[in-house]
Amino acid sequence: MKNPWLSMWLSGANAWSGAARGMMAAEMRKNQNAMMREATKQATDFWFAQAKAVSPTTPVKRKRRTTRR
């Protein structure tokens, strides 16, 4: 014979553990994405640092004109 109180308790515990597992998975995905972005940025900066420094396509900042009132 099944115990209804134990069954309800286990159902509630399963619901809570599912929610906690989902939150933990989302946090892990967020951390993994941040690590991959940082690693890609570091690799790009390492390999293309000289290309950025001497790039003729780097836009030159123009001075802002002041308007007379």
GROMACS .gro file of C-alpha atoms in nm:
model
   69
    1MET     CA    1   0.000   0.000   0.000
    2LYS     CA    2   0.128   0.346  -0.092
    3ASN     CA    3   0.174   0.613   0.167
    4PRO     CA    4   0.000   0.931   0.038
    5TRP     CA    5   0.198   1.164   0.266
    6LEU     CA    6   0.530   1.023   0.151
    7SER     CA    7   0.416   1.042  -0.210
    8MET     CA    8   0.320   1.412  -0.172
    9TRP     CA    9   0.649   1.488   0.004
   10LEU     CA   10   0.852   1.318  -0.269
   11SER     CA   11   0.657   1.499  -0.542
   12GLY     CA   12   0.731   1.833  -0.376
   13ALA     CA   13   1.097   1.746  -0.330
   14ASN     CA   14   1.121   1.644  -0.694
   15ALA     CA   15   0.968   1.975  -0.806
   16TRP     CA   16   1.213   2.174  -0.593
   17SER     CA   17   1.512   1.973  -0.714
   18GLY     CA   18   1.404   2.020  -1.077
   19ALA     CA   19   1.386   2.397  -1.030
   20ALA     CA   20   1.725   2.403  -0.859
   21ARG     CA   21   1.877   2.190  -1.134
   22GLY     CA   22   1.740   2.430  -1.397
   23MET     CA   23   1.882   2.735  -1.220
   24MET     CA   24   2.219   2.567  -1.180
   25ALA     CA   25   2.229   2.470  -1.548
   26ALA     CA   26   2.144   2.826  -1.653
   27GLU     CA   27   2.422   2.965  -1.434
   28MET     CA   28   2.672   2.717  -1.578
   29ARG     CA   29   2.572   2.812  -1.933
   30LYS     CA   30   2.614   3.181  -1.848
   31ASN     CA   31   2.962   3.119  -1.705
   32GLN     CA   32   3.066   2.904  -2.001
   33ASN     CA   33   2.955   3.171  -2.248
   34ALA     CA   34   3.144   3.440  -2.057
   35MET     CA   35   3.459   3.224  -2.051
   36MET     CA   36   3.435   3.155  -2.425
   37ARG     CA   37   3.386   3.526  -2.503
   38GLU     CA   38   3.690   3.615  -2.293
   39ALA     CA   39   3.904   3.339  -2.447
   40THR     CA   40   3.807   3.447  -2.799
   41LYS     CA   41   3.885   3.810  -2.717
   42GLN     CA   42   4.225   3.720  -2.574
   43ALA     CA   43   4.315   3.501  -2.873
   44THR     CA   44   4.205   3.769  -3.119
   45ASP     CA   45   4.398   4.038  -2.934
   46PHE     CA   46   4.708   3.817  -2.926
   47TRP     CA   47   4.708   3.726  -3.295
   48PHE     CA   48   4.587   4.054  -3.442
   49ALA     CA   49   4.736   4.316  -3.207
   50GLN     CA   50   4.997   4.426  -3.463
   51ALA     CA   51   4.740   4.438  -3.742
   52LYS     CA   52   4.525   4.671  -3.534
   53ALA     CA   53   4.818   4.898  -3.450
   54VAL     CA   54   4.922   4.960  -3.813
   55SER     CA   55   4.586   4.928  -3.981
   56PRO     CA   56   4.534   5.202  -4.239
   57THR     CA   57   4.159   5.163  -4.204
   58THR     CA   58   4.159   5.285  -3.847
   59PRO     CA   59   3.931   5.588  -3.849
   60VAL     CA   60   4.088   5.919  -3.757
   61LYS     CA   61   3.894   6.115  -3.500
   62ARG     CA   62   3.791   6.455  -3.624
   63LYS     CA   63   3.769   6.756  -3.401
   64ARG     CA   64   3.420   6.873  -3.326
   65ARG     CA   65   3.318   7.205  -3.463
   66THR     CA   66   3.180   7.452  -3.220
   67THR     CA   67   2.869   7.634  -3.320
   68ARG     CA   68   2.828   8.004  -3.267
   69ARG     CA   69   2.517   8.128  -3.103
   0.00000   0.00000   0.00000
